[in-house]
Short mmCIF file of C-alpha atoms in Angstrom, two decimals:
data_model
loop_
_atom_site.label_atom_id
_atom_site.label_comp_id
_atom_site.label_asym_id
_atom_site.label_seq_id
_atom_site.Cartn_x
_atom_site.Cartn_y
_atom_site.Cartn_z
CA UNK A 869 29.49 1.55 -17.13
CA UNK A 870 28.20 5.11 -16.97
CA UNK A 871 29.15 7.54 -20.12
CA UNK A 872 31.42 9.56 -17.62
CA UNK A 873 33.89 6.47 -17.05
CA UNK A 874 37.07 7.27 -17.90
CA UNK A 875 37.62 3.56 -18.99
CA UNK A 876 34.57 3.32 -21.84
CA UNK A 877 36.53 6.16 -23.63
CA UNK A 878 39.65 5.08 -23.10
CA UNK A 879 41.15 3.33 -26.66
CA UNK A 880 41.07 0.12 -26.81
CA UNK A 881 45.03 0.10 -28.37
CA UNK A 882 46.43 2.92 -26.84
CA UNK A 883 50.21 3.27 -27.26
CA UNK A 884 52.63 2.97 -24.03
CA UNK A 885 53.30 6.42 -22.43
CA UNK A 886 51.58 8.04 -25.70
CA UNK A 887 54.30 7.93 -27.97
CA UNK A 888 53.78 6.57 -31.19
CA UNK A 889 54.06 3.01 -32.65
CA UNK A 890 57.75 2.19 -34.16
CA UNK A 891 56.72 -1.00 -35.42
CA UNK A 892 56.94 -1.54 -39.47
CA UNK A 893 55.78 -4.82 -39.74
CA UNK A 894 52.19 -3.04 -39.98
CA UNK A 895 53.25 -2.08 -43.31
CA UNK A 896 54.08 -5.50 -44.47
CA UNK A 897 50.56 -6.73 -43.22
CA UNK A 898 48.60 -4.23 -44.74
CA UNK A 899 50.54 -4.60 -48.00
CA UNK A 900 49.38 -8.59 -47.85
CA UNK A 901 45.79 -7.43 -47.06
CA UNK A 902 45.48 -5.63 -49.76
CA UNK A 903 46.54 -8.08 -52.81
CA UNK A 904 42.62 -8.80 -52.01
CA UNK A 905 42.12 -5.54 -53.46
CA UNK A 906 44.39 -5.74 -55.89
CA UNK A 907 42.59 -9.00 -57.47
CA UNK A 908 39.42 -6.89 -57.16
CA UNK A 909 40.77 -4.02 -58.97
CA UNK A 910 41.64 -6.66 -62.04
CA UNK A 911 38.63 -8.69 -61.88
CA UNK A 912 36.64 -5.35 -62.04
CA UNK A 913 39.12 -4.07 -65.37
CA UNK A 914 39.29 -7.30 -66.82
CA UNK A 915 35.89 -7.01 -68.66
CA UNK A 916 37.36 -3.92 -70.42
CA UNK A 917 39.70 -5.47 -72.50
CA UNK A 918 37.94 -9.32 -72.26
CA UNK A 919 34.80 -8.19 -73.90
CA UNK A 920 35.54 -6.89 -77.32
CA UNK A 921 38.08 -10.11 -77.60
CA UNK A 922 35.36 -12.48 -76.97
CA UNK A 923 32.74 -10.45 -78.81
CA UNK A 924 35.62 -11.43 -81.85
CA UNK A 925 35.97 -14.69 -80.89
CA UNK A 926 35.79 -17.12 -83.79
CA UNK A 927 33.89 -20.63 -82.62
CA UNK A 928 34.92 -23.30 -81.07
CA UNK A 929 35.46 -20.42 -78.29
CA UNK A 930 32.79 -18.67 -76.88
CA UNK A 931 31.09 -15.35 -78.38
CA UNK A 932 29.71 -12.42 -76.52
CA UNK A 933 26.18 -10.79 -78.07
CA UNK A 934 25.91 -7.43 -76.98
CA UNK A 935 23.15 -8.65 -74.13
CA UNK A 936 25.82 -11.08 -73.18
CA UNK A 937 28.54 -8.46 -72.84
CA UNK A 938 26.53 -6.61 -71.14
CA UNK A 939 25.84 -8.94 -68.42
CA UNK A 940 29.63 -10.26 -68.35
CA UNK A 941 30.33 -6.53 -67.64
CA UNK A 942 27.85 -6.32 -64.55
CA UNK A 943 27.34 -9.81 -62.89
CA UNK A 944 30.84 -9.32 -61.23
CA UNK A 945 28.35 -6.69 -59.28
CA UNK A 946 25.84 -9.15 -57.98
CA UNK A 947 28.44 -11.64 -57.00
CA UNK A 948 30.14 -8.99 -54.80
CA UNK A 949 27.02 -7.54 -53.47
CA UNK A 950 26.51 -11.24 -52.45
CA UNK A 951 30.35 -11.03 -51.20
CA UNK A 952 29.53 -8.13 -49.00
CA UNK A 953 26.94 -10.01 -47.33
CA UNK A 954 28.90 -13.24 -46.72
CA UNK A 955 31.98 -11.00 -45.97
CA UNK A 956 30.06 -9.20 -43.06
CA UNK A 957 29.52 -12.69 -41.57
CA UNK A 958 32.20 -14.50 -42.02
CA UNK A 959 34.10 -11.13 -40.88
CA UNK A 960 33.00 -11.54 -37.49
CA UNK A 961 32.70 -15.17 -36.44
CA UNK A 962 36.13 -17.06 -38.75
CA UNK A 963 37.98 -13.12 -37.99
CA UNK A 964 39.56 -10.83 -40.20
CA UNK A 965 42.41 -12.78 -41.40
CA UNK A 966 41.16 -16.15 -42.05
CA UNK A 967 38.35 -14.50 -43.87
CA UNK A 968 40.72 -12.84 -46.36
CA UNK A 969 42.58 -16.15 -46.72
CA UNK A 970 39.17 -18.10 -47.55
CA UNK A 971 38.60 -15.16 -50.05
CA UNK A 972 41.66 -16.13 -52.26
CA UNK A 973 39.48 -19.32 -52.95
CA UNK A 974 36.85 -18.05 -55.12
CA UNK A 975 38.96 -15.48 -56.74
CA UNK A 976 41.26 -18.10 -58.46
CA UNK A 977 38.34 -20.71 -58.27
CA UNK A 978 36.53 -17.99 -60.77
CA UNK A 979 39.63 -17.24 -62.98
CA UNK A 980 40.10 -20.96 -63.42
CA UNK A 981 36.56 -21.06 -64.71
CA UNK A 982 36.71 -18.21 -67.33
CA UNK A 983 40.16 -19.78 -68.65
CA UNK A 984 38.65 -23.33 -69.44
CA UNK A 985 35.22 -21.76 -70.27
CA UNK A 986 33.34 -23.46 -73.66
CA UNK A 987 30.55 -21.14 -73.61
CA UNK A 988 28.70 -18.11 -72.24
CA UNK A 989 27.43 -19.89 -69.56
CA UNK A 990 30.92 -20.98 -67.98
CA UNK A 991 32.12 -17.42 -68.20
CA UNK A 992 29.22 -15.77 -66.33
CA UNK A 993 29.66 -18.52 -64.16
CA UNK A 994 33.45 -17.33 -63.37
CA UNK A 995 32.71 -13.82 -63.05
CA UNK A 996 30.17 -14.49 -60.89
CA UNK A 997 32.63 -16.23 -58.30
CA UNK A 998 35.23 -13.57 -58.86
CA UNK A 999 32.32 -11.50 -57.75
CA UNK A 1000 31.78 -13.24 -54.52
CA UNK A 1001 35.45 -12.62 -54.07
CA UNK A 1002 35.57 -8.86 -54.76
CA UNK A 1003 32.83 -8.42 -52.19
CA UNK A 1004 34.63 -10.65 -49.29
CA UNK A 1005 37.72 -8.83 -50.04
CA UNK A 1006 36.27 -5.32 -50.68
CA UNK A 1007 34.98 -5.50 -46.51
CA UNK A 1008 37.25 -7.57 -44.89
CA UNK A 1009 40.37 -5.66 -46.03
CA UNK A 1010 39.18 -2.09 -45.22
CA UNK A 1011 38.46 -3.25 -41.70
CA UNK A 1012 41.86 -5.63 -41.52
CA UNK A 1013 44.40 -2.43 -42.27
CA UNK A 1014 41.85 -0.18 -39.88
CA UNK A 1015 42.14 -2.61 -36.67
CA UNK A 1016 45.66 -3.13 -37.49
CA UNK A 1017 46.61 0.51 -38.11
CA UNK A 1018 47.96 3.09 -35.57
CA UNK A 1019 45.91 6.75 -35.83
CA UNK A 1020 48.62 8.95 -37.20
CA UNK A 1021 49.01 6.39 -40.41
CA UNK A 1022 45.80 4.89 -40.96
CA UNK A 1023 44.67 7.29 -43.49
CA UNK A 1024 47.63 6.33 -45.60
CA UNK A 1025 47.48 2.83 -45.42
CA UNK A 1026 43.26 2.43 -45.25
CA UNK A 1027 43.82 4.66 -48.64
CA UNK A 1028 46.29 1.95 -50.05
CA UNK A 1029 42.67 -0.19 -50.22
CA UNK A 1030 41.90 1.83 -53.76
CA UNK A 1031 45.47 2.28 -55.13
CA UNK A 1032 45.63 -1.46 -55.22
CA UNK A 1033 42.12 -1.47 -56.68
CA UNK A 1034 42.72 1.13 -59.22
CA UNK A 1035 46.79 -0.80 -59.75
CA UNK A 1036 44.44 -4.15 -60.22
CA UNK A 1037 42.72 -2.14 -62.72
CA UNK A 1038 45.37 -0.72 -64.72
CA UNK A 1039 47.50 -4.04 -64.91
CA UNK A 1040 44.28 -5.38 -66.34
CA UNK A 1041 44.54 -2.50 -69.22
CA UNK A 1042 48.21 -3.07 -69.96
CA UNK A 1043 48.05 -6.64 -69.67
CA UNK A 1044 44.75 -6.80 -72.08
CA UNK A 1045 47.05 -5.15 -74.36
CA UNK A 1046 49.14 -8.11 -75.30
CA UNK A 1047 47.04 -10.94 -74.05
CA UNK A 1048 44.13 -12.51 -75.12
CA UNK A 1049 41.17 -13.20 -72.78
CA UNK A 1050 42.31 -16.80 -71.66
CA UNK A 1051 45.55 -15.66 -70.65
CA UNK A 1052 44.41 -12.48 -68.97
CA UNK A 1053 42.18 -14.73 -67.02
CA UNK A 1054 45.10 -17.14 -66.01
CA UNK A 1055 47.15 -13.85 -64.84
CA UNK A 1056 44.46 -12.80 -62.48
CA UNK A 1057 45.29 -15.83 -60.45
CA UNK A 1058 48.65 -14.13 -59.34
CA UNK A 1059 47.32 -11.82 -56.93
CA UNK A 1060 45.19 -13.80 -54.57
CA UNK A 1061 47.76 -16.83 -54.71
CA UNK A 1062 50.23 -14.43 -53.24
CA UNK A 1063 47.72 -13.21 -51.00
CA UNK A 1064 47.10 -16.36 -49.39
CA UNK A 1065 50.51 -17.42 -49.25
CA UNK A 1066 51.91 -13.89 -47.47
CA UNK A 1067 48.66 -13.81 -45.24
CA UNK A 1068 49.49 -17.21 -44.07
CA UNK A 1069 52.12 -15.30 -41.80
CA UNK A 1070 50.77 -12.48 -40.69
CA UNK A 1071 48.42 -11.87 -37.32
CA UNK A 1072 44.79 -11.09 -36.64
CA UNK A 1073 44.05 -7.66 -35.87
CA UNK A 1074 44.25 -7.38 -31.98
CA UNK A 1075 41.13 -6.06 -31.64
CA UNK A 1076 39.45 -8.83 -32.83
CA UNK A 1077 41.17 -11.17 -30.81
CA UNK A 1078 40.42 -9.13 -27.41
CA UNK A 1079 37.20 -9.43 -28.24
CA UNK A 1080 37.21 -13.42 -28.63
CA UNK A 1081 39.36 -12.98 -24.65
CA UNK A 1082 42.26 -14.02 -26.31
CA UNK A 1083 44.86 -12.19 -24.48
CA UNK A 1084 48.32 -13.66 -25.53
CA UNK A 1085 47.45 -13.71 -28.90
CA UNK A 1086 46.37 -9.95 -28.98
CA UNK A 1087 49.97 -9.09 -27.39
CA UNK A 1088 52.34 -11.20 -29.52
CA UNK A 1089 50.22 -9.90 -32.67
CA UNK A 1090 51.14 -6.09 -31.50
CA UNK A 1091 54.68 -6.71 -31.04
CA UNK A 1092 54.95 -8.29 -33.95
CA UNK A 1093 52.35 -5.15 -35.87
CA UNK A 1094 53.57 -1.99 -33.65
CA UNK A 1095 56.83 -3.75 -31.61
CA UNK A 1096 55.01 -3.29 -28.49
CA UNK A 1097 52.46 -5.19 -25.89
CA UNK A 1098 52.62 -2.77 -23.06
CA UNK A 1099 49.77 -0.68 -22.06
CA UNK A 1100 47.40 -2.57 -23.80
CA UNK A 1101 43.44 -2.71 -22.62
CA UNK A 1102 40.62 -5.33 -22.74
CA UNK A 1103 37.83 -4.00 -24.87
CA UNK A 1104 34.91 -1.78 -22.98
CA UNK A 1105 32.41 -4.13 -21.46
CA UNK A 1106 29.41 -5.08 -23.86
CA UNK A 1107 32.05 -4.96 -26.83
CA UNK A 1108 31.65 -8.45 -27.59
CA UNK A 1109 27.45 -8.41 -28.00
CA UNK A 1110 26.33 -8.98 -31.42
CA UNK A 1111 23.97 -7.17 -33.71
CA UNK A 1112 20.21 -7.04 -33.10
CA UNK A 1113 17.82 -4.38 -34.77
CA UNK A 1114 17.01 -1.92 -31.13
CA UNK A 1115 20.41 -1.12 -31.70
CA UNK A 1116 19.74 1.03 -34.68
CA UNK A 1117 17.66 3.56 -32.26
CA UNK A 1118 21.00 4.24 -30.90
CA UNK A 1119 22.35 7.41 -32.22
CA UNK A 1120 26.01 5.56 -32.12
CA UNK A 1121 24.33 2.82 -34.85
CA UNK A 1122 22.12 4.41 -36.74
CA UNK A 1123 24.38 7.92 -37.74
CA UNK A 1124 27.14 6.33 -38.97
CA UNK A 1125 24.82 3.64 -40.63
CA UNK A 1126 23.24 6.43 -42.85
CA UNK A 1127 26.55 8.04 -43.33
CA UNK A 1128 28.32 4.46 -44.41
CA UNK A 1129 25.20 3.79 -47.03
CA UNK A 1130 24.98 7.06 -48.43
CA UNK A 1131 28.55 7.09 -49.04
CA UNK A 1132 28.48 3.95 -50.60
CA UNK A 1133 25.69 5.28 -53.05
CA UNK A 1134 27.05 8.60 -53.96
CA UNK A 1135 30.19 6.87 -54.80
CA UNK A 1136 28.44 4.19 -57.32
CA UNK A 1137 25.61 7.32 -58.49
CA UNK A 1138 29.29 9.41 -59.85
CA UNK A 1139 29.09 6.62 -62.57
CA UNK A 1140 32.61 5.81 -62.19
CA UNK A 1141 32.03 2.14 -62.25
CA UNK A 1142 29.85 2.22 -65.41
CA UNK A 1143 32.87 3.99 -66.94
CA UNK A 1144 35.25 1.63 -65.36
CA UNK A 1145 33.70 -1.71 -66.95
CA UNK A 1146 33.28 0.34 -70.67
CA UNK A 1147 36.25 2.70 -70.75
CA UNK A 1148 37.41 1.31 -74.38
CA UNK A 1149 33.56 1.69 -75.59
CA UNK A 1150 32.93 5.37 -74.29
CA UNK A 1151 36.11 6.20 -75.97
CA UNK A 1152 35.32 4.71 -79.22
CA UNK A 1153 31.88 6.69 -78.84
CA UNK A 1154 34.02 9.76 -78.77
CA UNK A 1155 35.83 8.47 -82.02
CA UNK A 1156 39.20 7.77 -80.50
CA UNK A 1157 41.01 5.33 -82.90
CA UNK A 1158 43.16 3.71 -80.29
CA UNK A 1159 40.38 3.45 -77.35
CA UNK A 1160 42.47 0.90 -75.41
CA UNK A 1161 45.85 3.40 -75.06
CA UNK A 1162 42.69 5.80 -73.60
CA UNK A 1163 41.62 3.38 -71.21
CA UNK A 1164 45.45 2.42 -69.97
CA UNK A 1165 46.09 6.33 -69.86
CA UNK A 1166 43.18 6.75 -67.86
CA UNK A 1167 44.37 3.92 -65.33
CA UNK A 1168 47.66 5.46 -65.39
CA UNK A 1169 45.84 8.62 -64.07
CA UNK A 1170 43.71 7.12 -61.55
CA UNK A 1171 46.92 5.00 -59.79
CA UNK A 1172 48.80 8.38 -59.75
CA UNK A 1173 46.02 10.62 -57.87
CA UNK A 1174 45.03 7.61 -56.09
CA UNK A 1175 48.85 7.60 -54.70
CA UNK A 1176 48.63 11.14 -53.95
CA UNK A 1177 45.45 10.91 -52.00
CA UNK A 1178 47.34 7.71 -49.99
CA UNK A 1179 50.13 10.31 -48.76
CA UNK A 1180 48.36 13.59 -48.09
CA UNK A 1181 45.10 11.70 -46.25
CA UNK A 1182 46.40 12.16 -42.92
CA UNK A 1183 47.63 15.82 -43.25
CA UNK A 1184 44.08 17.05 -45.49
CA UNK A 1185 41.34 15.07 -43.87
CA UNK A 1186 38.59 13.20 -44.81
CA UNK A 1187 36.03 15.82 -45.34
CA UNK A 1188 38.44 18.58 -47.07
CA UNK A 1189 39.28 15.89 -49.62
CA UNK A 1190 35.74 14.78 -50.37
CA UNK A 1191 34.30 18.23 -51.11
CA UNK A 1192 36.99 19.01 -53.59
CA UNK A 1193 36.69 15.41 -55.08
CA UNK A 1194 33.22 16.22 -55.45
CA UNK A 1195 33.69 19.65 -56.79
CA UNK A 1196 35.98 18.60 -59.48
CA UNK A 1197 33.42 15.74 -60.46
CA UNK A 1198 30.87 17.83 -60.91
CA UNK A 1199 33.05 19.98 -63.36
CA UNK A 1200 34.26 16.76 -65.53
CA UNK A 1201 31.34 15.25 -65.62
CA UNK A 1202 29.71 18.46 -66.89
CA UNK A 1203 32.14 19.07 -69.80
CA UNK A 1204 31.92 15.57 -70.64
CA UNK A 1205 28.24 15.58 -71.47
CA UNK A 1206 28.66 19.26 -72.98
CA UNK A 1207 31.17 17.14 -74.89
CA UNK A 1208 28.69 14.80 -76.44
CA UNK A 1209 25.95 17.55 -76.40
CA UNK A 1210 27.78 19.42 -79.07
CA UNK A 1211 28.83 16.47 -81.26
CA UNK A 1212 25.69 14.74 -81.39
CA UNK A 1213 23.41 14.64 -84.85
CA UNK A 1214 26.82 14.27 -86.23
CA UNK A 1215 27.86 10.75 -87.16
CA UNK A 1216 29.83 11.58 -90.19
CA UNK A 1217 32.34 13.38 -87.91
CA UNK A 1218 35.27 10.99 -87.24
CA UNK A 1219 38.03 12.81 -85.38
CA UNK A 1220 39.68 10.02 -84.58
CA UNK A 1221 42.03 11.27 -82.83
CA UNK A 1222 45.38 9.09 -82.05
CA UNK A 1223 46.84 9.62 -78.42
CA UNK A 1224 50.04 9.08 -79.32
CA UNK A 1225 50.46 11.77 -82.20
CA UNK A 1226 52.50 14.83 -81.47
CA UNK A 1227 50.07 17.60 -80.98
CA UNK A 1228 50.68 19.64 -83.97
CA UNK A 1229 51.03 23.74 -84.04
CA UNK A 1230 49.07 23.92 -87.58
CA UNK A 1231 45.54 24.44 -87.09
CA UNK A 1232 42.93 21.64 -86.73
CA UNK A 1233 39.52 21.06 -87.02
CA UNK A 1234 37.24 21.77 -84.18
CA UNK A 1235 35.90 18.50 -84.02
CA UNK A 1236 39.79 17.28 -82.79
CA UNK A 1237 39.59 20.24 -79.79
CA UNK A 1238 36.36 18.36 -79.38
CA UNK A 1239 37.75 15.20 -78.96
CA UNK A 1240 39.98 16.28 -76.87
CA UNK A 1241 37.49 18.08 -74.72
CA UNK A 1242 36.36 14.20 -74.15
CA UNK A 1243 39.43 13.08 -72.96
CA UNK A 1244 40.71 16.02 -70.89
CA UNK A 1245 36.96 15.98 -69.04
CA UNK A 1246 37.25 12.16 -68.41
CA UNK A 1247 40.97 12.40 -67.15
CA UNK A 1248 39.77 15.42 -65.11
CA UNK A 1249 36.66 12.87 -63.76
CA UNK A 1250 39.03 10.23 -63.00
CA UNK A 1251 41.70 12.70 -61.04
CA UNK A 1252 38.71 13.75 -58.56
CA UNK A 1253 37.39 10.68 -58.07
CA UNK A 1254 40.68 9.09 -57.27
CA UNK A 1255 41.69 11.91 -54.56
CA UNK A 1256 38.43 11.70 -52.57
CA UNK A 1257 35.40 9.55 -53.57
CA UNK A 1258 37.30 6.64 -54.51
CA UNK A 1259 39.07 5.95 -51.42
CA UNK A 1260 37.58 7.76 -48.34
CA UNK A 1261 34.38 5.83 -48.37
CA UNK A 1262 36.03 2.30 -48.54
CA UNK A 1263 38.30 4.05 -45.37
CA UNK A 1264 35.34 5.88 -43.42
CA UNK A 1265 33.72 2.89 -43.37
CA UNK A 1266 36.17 0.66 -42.08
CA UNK A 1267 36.37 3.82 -38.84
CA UNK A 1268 32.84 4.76 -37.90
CA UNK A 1269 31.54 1.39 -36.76
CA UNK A 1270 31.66 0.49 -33.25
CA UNK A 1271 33.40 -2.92 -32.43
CA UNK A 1272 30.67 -5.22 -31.67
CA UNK A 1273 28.85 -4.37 -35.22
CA UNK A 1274 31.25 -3.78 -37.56
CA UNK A 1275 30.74 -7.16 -39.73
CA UNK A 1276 26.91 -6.55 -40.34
CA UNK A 1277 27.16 -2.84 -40.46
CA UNK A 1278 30.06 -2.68 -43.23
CA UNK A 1279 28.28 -5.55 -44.67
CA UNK A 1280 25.11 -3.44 -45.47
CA UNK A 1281 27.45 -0.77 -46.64
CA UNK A 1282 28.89 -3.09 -48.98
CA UNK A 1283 25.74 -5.17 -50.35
CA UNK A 1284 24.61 -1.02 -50.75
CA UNK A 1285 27.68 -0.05 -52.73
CA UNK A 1286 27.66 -3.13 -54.91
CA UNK A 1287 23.99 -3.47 -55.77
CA UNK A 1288 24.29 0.25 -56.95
CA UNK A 1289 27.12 -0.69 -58.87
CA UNK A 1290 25.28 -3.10 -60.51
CA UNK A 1291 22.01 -0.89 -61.27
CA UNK A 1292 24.54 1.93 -62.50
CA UNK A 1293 26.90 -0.64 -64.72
CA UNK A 1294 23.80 -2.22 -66.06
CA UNK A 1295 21.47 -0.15 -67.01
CA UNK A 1296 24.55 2.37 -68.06
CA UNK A 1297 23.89 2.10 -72.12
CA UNK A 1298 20.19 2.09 -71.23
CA UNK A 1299 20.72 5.25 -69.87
CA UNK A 1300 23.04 6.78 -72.50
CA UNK A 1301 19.74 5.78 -75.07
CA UNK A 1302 17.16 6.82 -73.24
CA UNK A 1303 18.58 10.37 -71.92
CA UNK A 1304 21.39 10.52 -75.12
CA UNK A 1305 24.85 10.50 -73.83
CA UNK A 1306 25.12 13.80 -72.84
CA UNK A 1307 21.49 13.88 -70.25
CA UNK A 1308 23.54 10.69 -68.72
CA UNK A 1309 26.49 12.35 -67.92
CA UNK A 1310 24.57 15.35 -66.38
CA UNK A 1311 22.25 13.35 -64.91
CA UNK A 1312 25.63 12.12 -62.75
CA UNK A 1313 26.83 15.65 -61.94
CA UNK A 1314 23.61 16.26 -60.73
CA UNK A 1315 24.56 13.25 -58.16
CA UNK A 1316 27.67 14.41 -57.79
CA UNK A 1317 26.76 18.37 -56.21
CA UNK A 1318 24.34 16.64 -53.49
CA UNK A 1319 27.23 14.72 -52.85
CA UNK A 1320 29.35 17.70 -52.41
CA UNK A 1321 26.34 19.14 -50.00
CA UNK A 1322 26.10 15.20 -48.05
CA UNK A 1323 29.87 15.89 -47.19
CA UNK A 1324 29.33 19.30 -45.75
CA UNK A 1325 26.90 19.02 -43.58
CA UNK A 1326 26.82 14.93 -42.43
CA UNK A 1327 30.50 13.76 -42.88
CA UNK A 1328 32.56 13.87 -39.74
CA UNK A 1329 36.32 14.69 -39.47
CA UNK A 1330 38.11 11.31 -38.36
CA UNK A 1331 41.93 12.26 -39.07
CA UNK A 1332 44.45 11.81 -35.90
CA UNK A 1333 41.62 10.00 -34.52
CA UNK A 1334 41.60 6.65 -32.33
CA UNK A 1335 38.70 4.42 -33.76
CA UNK A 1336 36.77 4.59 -30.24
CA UNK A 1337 37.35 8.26 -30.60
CA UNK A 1338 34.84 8.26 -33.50
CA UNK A 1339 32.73 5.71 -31.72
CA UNK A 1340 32.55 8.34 -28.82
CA UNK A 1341 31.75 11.16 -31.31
CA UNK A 1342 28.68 9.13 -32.96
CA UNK A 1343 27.23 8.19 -29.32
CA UNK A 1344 27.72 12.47 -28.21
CA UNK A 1345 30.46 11.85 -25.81
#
């Protein structure tokens, strides 16, 4: 098929006569798909409030050392970079859906574990599972909602992929509020249950199953997703050929390959992660008394940007929303380490500031406007990431691919994204010694402006766009 044939640009789901989709059942399936994110989200904020429980813990339970807590905060990483790789397998060859149901297995699986643990070993053990999970669902979801999605609301709903990450996080806050570690473990079994019960109903993506020539199935699943199955086209001859390394010469392969990586990295090199897994202990650095009401108000943040960045992706674009992100990161992240700059060599200085005091009109002590130079920068952090670098690259990933090798390529991008996360979450205190708190945090703006520069001049625009569109963009057509 020559590049000139109308028929290898043509989309693969094209709506009849052009109009758009009236089906809403999309909306229920991409709500389903995403519980798998929403068990992600808690299993990533659940070491926040687990670990200074269990570093309290009184024998017969376990105790967490501070080496311990440190690898209980970042072995959920490895697991999920793990996950990605399994999840860009399975992905392809059991499909999109049944790979999200077999997902819900190790996510309760590792709950289960950390509830009856009896020492150290049995908790790493859990959070390693959940792991596994979090990088299954982390791949497989994106890509579900993507193949599922029409063009003029995929933005919204691929961006629903991090509000139920960052919800999953925050109902891990609140709920560490009132409940100790074994019962915080026993409520993240809630999500993926429901997830495997509600995706029990709901189709594979048609794509997919054109691909495996399975014609009837592809139509009944888009009237039931878009309530239509006219006008519908086989995929492009060649769709169905797997992965083999000559096709990264291609400049369809290998461009949006270094765009999906790079992505991935910038996002885990902002250090939002690292803050994610030790919200309560950066906070009680900056001598907050009630560092857990910091943590939920920063979750509370982070939903609410996230939700605004869900409903305005398909009207700003990709790229518009990235820069900014990145420009206000840069900012935050700046003023947080001036922050810690200007308070260090001074431990004797306990602001303590309590959140939920009425600011007062009398005067205060500069150390309090300090403190609360630490907050407003890390709220400001969290705002940015949550509009742009937080959910585009989960969603640009799921669109750049081509068909035939989307599981390995968003695969890599995952086992790249989570392996940084787990260097970054890591060696995160390392870092704070070695550079002091404040080089840290610069050290991450520093990231954070090439990132800005990466989006400029390497991103492409994929708003409004069909995903063979984008395919045809990467290949020059």
């Amino acid at each position: 098929m020559t590049p000139e044939d109308p028929e290898e640009t043509q989309p693969l789901l094209e709506p009849p006569g052009g109009s758009a989709p009236r089906g809403r059942r999309v909306f229920l399936a991409a709500f389903a798909a995403t519980l798998g994110p929403l068990s992600f989200g808690f299993a990533l904020g659940y070491s926040s409030p687990a670990i200074p429980s269990l570093q309290r813990a009184a024998p017969p339970a376990p105790r967490l050392d501070d080496e311990a807590a440190s690898w209980f905060g970042a072995v959920v990483t490895l697991g999920a970079a793990a996950g990605g790789v399994l999840g860009g397998w399975l992905v392809d060859r059991a499909g999109r859906k049944l790979s999200l149901l077999l997902c819900s297995v190790p996510f309760v699986t590792g709950f289960a574990v950390i509830t009856a643990a009896q020492d150290v070993w049995m908790l790493l053990g859990g959070r390693l599972l959940t792991g596994l999970a979090c990088g299954v669902a982390s791949l497989v979801a994106p890509v579900y909602i993507s193949e599922i999605s029409y063009p003029a609301v995929r933005g919204l709903l691929g961006s629903c992929v991090q509000l139920m990450v960052v919800i999953g996080i925050l109902l891990a806050y609140l709920a560490g509020w009132v409940l100790e570690w074994r019962w915080l473990a026993v409520l993240g079994c809630v999500p993926p249950s429901l997830m495997l019960l509600l995706m029990c109903f709901m189709p594979e993506t048609p794509r997919f199953l054109l691909t495996q020539h399975r014609r009837q199935e592809a139509m009944a699943a888009l009237q039931f997703l878009w309530g239509s199955e006219q006008g519908w086209e086989e995929p492009p001859i060649g769709a169905e050929q797997g992965f083999h390394l000559a096709l990264l010469w291609q400049p369809g392969i290998y461009k949006p390959f270094v765009i999906g990586v790079s992505l991935m990295a910038f996002q885990q090199l902002s250090g939002v992660n690292a803050i994610m897994f030790y919200t309560e202990t950066i906070f009680e650095e900056a001598k907050f008394k009630d560092s857990s009401l910091a943590s939920i108000i920063v979750g509370v943040i982070q939903v609410l940007f996230t939700a605004v960045a869900a409903l305005i992706m398909d009207r700003a674009g990709r790229r518009l929303l990235l820069a900014l992100s990145g420009m206000v990161m840069v900012f935050s992240m700046s003023a947080f380490g001036a922050y810690f700059k200007l308070t260090q060599g001074s431990p004797g200085n306990s602001s303590h500031v309590a959140l939920s005091a009425p600011i007062s009109t009398e005067p205060v002590d500069a150390s309090v406007g300090l403190a609360w130079l630490a907050v407003g920068s890390m709220c400001l952090f969290i705002a940015g990431f949550a509009v742009g670098w937080g959910p585009i690259p989960w969603l640009l990933m799921s669109e750049i691919f081509p068909l035939h090798v989307k599981g390995v390529a968003t695969g890599v991008c995952v086992l790249a994204n989570w392996l940084m996360a787990f260097l970054v979450t890591k060696e995160f205190s390392s870092l704070m010694e070695v550079l002091r708190p404040y080089g840290a945090f610069w050290l991450a703006s520093a990231f954070c402006i090439i990132s800005v520069l990466f989006t400029l001049f390497c991103v492409p625009e994929t708003k409004g766009k069909t995903l063979e569109q984008i395919t045809a963009h990467f290949e020059g057509r």
